[in-house]
mmCIF file of C-alpha atoms in Angstrom:
data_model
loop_
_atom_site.group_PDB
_atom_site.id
_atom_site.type_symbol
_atom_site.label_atom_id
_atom_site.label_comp_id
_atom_site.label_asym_id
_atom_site.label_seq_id
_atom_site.Cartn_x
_atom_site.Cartn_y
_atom_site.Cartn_z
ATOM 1 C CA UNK Z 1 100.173 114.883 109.305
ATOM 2 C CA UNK Z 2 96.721 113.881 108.402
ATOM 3 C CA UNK Z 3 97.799 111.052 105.554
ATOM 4 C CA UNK Z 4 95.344 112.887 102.928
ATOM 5 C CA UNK Z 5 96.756 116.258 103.741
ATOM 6 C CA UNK Z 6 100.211 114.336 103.151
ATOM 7 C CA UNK Z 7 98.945 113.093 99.628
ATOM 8 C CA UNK Z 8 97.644 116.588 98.685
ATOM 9 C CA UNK Z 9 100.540 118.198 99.732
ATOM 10 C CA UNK Z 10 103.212 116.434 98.010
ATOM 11 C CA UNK Z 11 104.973 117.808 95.043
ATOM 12 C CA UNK Z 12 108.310 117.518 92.997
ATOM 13 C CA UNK Z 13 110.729 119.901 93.832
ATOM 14 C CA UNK Z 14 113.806 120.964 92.106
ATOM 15 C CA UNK Z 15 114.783 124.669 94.248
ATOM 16 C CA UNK Z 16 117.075 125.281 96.381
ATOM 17 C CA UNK Z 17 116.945 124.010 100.104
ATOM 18 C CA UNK Z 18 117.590 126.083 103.643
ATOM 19 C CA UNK Z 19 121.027 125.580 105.654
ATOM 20 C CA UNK Z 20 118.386 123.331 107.905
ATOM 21 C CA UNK Z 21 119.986 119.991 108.479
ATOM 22 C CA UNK Z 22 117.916 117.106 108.029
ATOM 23 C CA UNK Z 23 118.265 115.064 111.389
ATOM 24 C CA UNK Z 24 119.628 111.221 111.195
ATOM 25 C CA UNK Z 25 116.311 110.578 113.625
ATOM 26 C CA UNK Z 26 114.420 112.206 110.402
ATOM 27 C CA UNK Z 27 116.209 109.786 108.037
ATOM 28 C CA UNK Z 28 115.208 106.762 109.652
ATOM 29 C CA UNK Z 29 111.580 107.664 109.752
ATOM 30 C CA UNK Z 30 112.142 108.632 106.426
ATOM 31 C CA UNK Z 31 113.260 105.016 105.451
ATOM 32 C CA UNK Z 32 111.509 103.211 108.050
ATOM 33 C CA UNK Z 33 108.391 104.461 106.106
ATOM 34 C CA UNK Z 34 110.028 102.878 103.086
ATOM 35 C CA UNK Z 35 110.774 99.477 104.420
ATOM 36 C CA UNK Z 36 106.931 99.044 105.368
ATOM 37 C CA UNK Z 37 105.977 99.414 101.837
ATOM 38 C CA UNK Z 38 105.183 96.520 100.405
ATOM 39 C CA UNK Z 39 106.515 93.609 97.815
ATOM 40 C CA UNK Z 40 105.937 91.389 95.629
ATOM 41 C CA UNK Z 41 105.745 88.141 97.767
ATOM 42 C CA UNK Z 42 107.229 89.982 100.820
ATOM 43 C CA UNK Z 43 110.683 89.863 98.592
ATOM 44 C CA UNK Z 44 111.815 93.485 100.148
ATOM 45 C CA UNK Z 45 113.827 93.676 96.904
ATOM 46 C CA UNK Z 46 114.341 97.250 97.441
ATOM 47 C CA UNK Z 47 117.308 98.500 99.761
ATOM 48 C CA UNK Z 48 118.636 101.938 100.970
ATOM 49 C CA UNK Z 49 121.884 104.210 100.951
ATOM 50 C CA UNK Z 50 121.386 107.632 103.163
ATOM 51 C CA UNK Z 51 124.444 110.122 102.390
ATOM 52 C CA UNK Z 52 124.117 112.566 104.519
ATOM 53 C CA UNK Z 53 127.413 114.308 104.833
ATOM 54 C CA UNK Z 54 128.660 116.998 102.454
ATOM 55 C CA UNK Z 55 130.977 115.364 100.675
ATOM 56 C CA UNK Z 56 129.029 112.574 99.705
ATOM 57 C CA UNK Z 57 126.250 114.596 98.824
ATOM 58 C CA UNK Z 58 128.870 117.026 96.403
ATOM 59 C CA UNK Z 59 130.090 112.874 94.760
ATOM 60 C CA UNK Z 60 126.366 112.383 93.906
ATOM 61 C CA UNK Z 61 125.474 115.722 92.635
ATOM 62 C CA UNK Z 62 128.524 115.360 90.430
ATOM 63 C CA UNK Z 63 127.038 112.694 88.906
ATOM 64 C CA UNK Z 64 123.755 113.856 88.370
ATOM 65 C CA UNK Z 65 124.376 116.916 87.329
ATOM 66 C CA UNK Z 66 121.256 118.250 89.423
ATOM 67 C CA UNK Z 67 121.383 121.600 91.526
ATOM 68 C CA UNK Z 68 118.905 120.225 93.804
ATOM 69 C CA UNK Z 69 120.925 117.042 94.820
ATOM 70 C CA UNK Z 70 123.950 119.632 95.314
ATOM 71 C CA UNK Z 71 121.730 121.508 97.649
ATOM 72 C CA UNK Z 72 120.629 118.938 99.186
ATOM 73 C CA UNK Z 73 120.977 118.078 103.509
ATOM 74 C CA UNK Z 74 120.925 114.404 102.591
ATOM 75 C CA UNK Z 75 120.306 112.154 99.884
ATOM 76 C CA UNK Z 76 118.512 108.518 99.654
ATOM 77 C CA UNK Z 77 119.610 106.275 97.192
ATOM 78 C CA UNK Z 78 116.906 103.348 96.303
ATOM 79 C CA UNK Z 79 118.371 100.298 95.527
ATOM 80 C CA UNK Z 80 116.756 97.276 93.253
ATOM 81 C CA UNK Z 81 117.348 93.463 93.030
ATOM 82 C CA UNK Z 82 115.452 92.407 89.986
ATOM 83 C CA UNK Z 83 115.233 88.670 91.079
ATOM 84 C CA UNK Z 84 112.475 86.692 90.095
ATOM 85 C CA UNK Z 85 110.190 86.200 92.946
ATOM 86 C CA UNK Z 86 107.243 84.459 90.994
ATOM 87 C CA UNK Z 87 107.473 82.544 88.957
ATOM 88 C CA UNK Z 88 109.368 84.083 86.182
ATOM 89 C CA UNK Z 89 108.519 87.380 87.138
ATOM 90 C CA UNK Z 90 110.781 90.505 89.179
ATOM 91 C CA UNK Z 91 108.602 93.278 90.925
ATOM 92 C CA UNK Z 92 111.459 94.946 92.034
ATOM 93 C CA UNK Z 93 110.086 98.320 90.101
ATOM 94 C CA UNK Z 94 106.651 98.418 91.496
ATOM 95 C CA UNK Z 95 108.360 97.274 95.014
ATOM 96 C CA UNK Z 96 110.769 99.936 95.141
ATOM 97 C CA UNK Z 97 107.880 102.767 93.669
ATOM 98 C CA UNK Z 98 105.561 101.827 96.557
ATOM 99 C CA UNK Z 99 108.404 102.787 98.964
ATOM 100 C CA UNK Z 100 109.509 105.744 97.391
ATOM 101 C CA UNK Z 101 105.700 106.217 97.402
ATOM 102 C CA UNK Z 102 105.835 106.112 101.032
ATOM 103 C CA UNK Z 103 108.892 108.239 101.665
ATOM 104 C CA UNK Z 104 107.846 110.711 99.478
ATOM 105 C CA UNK Z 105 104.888 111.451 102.247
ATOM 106 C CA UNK Z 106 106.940 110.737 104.899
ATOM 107 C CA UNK Z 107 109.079 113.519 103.642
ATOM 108 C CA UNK Z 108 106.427 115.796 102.945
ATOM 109 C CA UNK Z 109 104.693 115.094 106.421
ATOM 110 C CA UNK Z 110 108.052 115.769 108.673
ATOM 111 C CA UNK Z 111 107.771 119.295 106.739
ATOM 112 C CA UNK Z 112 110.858 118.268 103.974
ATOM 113 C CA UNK Z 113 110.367 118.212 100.014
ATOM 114 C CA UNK Z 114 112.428 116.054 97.238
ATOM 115 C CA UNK Z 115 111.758 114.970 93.862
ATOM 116 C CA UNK Z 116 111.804 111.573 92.384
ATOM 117 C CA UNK Z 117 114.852 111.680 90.283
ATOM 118 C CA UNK Z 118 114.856 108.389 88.142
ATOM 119 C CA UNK Z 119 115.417 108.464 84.128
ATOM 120 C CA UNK Z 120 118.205 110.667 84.412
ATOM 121 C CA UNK Z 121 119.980 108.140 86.365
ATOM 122 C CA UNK Z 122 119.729 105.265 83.055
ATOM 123 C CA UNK Z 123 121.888 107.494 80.901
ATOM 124 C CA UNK Z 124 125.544 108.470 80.562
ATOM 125 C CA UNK Z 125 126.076 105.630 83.366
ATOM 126 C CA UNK Z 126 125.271 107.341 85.835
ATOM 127 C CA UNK Z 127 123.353 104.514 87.974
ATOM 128 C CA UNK Z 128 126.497 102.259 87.654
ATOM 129 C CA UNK Z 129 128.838 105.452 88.845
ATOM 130 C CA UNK Z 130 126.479 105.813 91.600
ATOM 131 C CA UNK Z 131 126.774 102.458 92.437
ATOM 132 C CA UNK Z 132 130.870 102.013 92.769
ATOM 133 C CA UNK Z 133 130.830 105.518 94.830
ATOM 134 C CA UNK Z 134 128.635 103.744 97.337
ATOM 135 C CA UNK Z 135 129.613 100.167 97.309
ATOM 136 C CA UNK Z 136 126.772 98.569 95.937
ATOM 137 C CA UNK Z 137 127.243 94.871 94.677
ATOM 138 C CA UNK Z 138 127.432 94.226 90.852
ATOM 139 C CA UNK Z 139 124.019 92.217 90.815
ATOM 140 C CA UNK Z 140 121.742 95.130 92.450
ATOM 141 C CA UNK Z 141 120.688 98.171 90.448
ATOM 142 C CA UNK Z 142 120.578 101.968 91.869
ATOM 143 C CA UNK Z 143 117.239 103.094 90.292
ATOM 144 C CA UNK Z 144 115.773 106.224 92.018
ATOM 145 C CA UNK Z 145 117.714 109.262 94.064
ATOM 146 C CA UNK Z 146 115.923 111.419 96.351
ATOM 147 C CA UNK Z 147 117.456 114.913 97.581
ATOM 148 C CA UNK Z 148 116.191 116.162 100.888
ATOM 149 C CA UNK Z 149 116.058 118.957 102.692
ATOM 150 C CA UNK Z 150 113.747 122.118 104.000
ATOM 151 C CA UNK Z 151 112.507 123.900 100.336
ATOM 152 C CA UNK Z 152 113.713 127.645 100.244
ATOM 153 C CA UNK Z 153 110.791 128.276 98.150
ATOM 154 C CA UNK Z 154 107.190 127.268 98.233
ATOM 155 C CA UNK Z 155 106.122 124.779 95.201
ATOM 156 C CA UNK Z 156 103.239 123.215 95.285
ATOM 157 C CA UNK Z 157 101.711 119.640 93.305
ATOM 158 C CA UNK Z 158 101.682 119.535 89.118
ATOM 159 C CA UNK Z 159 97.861 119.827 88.169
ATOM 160 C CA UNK Z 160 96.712 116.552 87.566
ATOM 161 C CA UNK Z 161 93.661 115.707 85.177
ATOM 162 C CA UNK Z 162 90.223 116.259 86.795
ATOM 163 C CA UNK Z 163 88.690 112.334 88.416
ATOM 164 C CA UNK Z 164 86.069 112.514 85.267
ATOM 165 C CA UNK Z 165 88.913 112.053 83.161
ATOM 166 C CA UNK Z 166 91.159 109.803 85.063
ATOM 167 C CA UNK Z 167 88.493 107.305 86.404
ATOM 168 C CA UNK Z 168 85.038 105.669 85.256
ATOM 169 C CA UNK Z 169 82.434 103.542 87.699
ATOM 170 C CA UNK Z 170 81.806 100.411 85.632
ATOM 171 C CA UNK Z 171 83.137 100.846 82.021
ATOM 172 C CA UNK Z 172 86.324 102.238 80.889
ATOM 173 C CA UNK Z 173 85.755 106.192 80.008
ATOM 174 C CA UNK Z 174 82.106 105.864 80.607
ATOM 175 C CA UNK Z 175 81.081 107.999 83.294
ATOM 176 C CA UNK Z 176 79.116 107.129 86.503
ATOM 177 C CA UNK Z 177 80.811 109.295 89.143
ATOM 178 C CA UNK Y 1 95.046 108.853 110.136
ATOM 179 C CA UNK Y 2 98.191 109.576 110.803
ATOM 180 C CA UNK Y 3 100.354 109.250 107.647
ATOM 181 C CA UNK Y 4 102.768 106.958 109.707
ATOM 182 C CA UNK Y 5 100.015 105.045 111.271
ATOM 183 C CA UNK Y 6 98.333 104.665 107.902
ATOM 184 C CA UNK Y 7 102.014 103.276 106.865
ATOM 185 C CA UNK Y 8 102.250 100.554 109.586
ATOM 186 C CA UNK Y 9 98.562 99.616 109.810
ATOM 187 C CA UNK Y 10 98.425 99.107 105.519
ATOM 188 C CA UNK Y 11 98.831 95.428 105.147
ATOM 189 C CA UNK Y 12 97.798 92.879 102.364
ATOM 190 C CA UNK Y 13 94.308 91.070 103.108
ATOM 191 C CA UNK Y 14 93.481 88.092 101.192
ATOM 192 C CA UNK Y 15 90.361 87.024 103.410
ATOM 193 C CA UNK Y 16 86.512 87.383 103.328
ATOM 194 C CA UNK Y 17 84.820 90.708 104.260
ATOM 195 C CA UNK Y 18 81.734 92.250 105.906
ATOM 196 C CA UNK Y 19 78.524 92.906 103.737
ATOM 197 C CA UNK Y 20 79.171 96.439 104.574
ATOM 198 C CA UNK Y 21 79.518 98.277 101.139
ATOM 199 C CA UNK Y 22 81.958 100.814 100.409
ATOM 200 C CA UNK Y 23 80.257 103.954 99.710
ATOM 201 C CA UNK Y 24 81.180 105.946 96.186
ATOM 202 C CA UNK Y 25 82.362 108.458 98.392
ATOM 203 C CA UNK Y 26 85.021 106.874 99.553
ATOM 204 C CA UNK Y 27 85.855 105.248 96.499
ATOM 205 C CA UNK Y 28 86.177 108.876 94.823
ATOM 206 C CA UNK Y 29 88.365 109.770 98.008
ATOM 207 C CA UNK Y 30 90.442 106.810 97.310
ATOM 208 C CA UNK Y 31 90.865 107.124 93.385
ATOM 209 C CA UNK Y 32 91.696 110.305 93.651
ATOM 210 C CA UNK Y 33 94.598 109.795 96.355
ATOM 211 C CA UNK Y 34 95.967 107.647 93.038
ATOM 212 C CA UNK Y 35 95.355 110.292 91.092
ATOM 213 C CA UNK Y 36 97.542 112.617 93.029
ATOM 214 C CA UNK Y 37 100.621 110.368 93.005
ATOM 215 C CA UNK Y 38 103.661 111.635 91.314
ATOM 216 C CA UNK Y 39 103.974 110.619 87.751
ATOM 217 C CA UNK Y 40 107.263 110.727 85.589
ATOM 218 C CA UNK Y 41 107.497 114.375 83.335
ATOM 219 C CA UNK Y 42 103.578 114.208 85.360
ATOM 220 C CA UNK Y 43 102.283 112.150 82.175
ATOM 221 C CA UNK Y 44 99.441 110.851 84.704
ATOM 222 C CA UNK Y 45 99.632 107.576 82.657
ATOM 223 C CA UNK Y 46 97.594 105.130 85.041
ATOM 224 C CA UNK Y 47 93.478 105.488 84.877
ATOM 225 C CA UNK Y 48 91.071 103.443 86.805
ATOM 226 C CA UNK Y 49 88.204 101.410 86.312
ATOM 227 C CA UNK Y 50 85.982 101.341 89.731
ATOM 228 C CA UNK Y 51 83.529 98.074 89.463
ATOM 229 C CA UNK Y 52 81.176 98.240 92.782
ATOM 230 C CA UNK Y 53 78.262 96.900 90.904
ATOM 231 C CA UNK Y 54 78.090 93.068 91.906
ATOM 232 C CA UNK Y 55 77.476 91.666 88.609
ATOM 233 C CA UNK Y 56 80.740 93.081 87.502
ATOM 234 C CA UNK Y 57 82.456 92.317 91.021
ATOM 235 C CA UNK Y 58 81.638 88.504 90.272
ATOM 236 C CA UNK Y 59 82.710 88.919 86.743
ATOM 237 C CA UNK Y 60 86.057 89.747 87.569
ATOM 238 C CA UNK Y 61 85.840 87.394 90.170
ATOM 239 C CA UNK Y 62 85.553 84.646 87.576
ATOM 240 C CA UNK Y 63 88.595 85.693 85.571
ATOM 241 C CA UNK Y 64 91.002 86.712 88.402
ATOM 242 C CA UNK Y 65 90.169 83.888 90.094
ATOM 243 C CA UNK Y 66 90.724 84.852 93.738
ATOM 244 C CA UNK Y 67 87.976 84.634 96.555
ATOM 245 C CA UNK Y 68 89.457 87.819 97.840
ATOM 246 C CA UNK Y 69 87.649 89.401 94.682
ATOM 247 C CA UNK Y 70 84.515 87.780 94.547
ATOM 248 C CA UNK Y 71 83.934 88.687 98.406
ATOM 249 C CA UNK Y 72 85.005 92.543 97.303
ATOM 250 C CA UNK Y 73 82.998 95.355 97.428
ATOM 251 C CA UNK Y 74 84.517 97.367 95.178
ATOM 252 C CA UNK Y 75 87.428 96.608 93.008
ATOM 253 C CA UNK Y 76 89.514 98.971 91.599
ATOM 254 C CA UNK Y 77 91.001 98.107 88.488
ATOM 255 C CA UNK Y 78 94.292 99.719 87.565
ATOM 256 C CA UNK Y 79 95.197 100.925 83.839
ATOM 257 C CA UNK Y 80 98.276 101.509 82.284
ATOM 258 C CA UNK Y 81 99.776 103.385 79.029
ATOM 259 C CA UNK Y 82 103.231 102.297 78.347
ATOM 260 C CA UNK Y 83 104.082 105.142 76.159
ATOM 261 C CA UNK Y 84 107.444 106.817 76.475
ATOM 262 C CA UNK Y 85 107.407 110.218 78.048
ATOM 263 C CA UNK Y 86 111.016 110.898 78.307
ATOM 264 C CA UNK Y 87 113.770 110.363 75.363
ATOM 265 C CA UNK Y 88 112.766 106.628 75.030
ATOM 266 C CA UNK Y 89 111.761 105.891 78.165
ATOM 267 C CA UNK Y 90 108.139 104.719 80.107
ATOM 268 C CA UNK Y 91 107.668 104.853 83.964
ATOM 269 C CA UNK Y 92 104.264 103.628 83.432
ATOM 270 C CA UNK Y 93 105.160 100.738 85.991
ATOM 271 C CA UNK Y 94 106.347 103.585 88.536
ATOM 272 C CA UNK Y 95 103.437 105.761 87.647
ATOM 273 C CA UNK Y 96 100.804 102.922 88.603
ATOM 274 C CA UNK Y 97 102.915 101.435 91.700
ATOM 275 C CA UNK Y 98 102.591 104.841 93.177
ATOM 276 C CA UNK Y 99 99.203 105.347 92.677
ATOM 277 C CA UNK Y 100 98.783 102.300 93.914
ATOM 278 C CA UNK Y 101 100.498 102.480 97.032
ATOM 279 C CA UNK Y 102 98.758 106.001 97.711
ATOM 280 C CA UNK Y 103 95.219 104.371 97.518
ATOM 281 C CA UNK Y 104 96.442 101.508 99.861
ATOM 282 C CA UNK Y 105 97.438 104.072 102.156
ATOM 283 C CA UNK Y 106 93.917 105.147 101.946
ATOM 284 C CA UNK Y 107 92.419 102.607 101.764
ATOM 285 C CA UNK Y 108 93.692 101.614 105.375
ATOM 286 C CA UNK Y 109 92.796 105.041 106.708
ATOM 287 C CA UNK Y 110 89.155 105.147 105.651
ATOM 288 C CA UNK Y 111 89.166 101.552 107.784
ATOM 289 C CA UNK Y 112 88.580 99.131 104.814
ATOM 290 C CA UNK Y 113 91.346 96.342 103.032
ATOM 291 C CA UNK Y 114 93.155 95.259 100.215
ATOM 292 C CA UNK Y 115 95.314 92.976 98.584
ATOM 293 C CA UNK Y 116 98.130 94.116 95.604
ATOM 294 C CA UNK Y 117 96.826 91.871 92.776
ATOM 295 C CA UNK Y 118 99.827 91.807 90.258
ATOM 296 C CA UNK Y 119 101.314 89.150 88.690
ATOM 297 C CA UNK Y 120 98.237 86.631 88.821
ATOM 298 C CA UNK Y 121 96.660 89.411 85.964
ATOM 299 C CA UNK Y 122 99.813 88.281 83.294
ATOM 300 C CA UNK Y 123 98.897 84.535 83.133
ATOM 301 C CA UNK Y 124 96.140 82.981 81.246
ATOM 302 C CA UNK Y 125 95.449 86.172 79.847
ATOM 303 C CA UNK Y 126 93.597 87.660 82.520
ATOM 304 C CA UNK Y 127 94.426 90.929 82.127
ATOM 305 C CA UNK Y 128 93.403 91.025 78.545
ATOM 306 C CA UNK Y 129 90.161 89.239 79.906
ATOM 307 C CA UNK Y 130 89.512 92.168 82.174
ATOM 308 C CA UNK Y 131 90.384 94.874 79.955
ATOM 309 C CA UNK Y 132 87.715 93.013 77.168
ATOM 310 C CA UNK Y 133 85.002 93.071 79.903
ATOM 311 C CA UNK Y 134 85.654 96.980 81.092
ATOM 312 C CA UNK Y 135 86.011 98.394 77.328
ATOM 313 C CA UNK Y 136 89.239 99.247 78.341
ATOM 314 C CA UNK Y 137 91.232 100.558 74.541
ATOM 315 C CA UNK Y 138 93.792 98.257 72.913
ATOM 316 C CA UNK Y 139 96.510 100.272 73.742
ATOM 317 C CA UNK Y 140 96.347 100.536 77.396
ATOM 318 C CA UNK Y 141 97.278 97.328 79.878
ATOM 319 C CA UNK Y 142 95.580 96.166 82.554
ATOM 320 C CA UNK Y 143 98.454 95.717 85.248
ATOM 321 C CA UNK Y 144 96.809 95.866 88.982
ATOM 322 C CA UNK Y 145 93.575 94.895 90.450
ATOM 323 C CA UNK Y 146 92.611 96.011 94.636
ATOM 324 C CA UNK Y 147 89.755 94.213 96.007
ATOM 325 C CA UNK Y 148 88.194 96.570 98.391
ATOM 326 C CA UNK Y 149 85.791 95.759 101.732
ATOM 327 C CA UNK Y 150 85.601 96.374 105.392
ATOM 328 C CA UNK Y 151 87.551 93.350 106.532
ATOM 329 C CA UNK Y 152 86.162 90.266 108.380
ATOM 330 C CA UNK Y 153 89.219 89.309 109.901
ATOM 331 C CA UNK Y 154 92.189 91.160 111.800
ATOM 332 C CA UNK Y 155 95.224 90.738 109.821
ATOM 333 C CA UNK Y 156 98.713 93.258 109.785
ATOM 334 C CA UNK Y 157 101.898 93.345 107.899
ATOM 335 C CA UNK Y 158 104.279 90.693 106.979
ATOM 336 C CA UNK Y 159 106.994 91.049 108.813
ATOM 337 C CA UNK Y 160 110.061 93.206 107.404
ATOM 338 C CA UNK Y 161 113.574 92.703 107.871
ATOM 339 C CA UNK Y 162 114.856 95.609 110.167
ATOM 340 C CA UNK Y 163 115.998 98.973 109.147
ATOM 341 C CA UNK Y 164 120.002 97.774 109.500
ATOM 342 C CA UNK Y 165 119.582 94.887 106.829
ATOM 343 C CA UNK Y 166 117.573 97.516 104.420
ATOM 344 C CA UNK Y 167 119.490 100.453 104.869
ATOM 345 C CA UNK Y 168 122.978 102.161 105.711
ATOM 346 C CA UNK Y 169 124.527 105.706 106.026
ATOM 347 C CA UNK Y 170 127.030 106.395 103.913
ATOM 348 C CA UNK Y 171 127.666 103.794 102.039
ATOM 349 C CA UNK Y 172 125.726 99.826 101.185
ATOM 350 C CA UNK Y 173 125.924 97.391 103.646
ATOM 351 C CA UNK Y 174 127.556 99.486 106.299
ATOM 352 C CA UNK Y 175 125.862 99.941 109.707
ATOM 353 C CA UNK Y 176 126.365 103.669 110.685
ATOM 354 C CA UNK Y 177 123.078 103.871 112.501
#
C-alpha cells in the first residue's frame, strides 16, 4: 500500500474482529516495521511481546478490561527502557511512539486494524500485571498494547482539524498556506 | 512508495543538501501526513510551524546550532500542548512522536531527508529561543525540529539489532520465531 494511502487510511478501532487469523509471517512484518523506527541515539529502547494464541490473548484482555483485545487474533505488547541515552535525558516514549507509528501502518497496509491502547494501561496496575504474565524484567516498562485482527466493521479515521488550523508558514497561527 | 519501502529507506541525515527547494506543496503533503497521526482521546495536541523562508531557516540555524539546519530547505518546527486529555494524564510526547514519524515517512517518499532534532532543543534554552522567534504562545513547547532538503549525500539506516533480540512470541525474551 501506497504509504499516503496507509496514513489516510489508518484509524482507531475498538469493534469486533473476523475469525481471520492473523498469520505469524504477518506479525513479523508487523514488528519488523517497528524495529526500523527510529531512536534516540540508535538506543532501540523499545522491545516487543506478540501473543498470539488464545489463551494469552483471554490473560491480557482480562487485564484490560477491553472487548477489542478479547477479540483480538493477536496482540503486541510495546515494551520501554527509560534509560538515559543523552545526557540526562530517556527518549524511550517518543522511541517507542515512532514504532507504534510504524506498525500502526503496517497494520493498516496488510489490510488489519488496532487501536493504540496506552493510558488505560497506567491505572489499577495493569502495566505491571501485564508485565509478570509475560515475563518482562522489573527495570523495563509495558507502555502501549495493540489488538489485531481483520475489523468486522468498517471505521474509518477521527476528523482531525483542517491544515489552516494545525499549521502556519513562517509565524505561529499566522497564515501563509 | 511503498509503505514498507518508505519504512526501510527513512533514515536520519545529518549532512549538506542540494539547492533544490522543497516546494510548499510538498510541505503541505508532508504536514498534513502529521496531522493525520493518531492522537490520544484525538486531542490533535502537536501544531507546526513550517519556516522555508531563508532568513528564518538561518535564524533557527543560529539557535539550534546544527549545519544540518542552516543547509535546510525547509524546517519544520514541531509544537506541543502538554495539557491532560485523559483523567490526569498528557500523551502530548506520543501525540508529536507520531506525527513525527508519519512526516519522516513522507518525507522519504517524496525523495527528500531529515534528521529527528530532539534533545539538542532542551539545552541552552533553545527551544524557548525558537518558540520567541516563531510567536509560538507561552503555553505550548517547542519539542522537535526536521530539517528538510533533497539530500547531497547517500546515507541509510543505522543498523538495528535483529527481530529475535527485539521481539518474542509469547512471552519476553523467548525465541518462538
Amino acid at each position: 500500500m501506497d504509504l499516503f494511502e496507509a496514513v489516510a487510511q489508518r484509524h482507531s478501532y475498538r469493534a469486533g474482529f473476523r475469525d481471520n487469523p492473523v498469520p505469524r509471517e504477518d506479525l513479523v512484518k508487523i514488528v519488523q516495521a517497528g524495529i526500523q523506527a527510529p531512536s534516540g541515539c540508535n538506543a532501540q529502547t523499545t522491545t516487543f511481546v506478540i501473543v498470539d494464541d488464545p489463551a494469552g490473548i483471554a490473560a491480557l484482555a482480562d487485564i484490560v478490561g477491553k472487548q477489542v483485545v478479547a477479540e483480538a487474533k493477536a496482540v503486541i505488547v510495546c515494551v520501554v527502557h527509560h534509560r538515559p541515552v543523552y545526557q540526562d535525558k530517556s527518549f524511550a516514549v517518543e522511541d517507542c511512539s515512532a514504532a507504534v507509528e510504524n506498525m500502526l501502518l503496517a497494520i493498516t497496509a496488510l489490510g488489519y486494524a488496532t487501536v493504540w491502547l496506552d493510558g488505560v494501561l497506567r491505572a489499577e496496575s495493569r502495566a505491571a500485571k501485564i508485565a509478570e504474565l509475560l515475563g518482562v524484567p522489573d527495570d523495563l516498562e509495558v507502555r502501549i498494547v495493540l489488538p489485531i485482527g481483520v475489523p468486522a466493521e468498517k471505521w474509518q479515521q477521527a476528523n482531525k482539524a483542517p491544515f489552516e488550523h494545525r499549521a502556519w508558514f513562517g509565524r505561529y497561527g499566522e497564515s501563509g498556506k
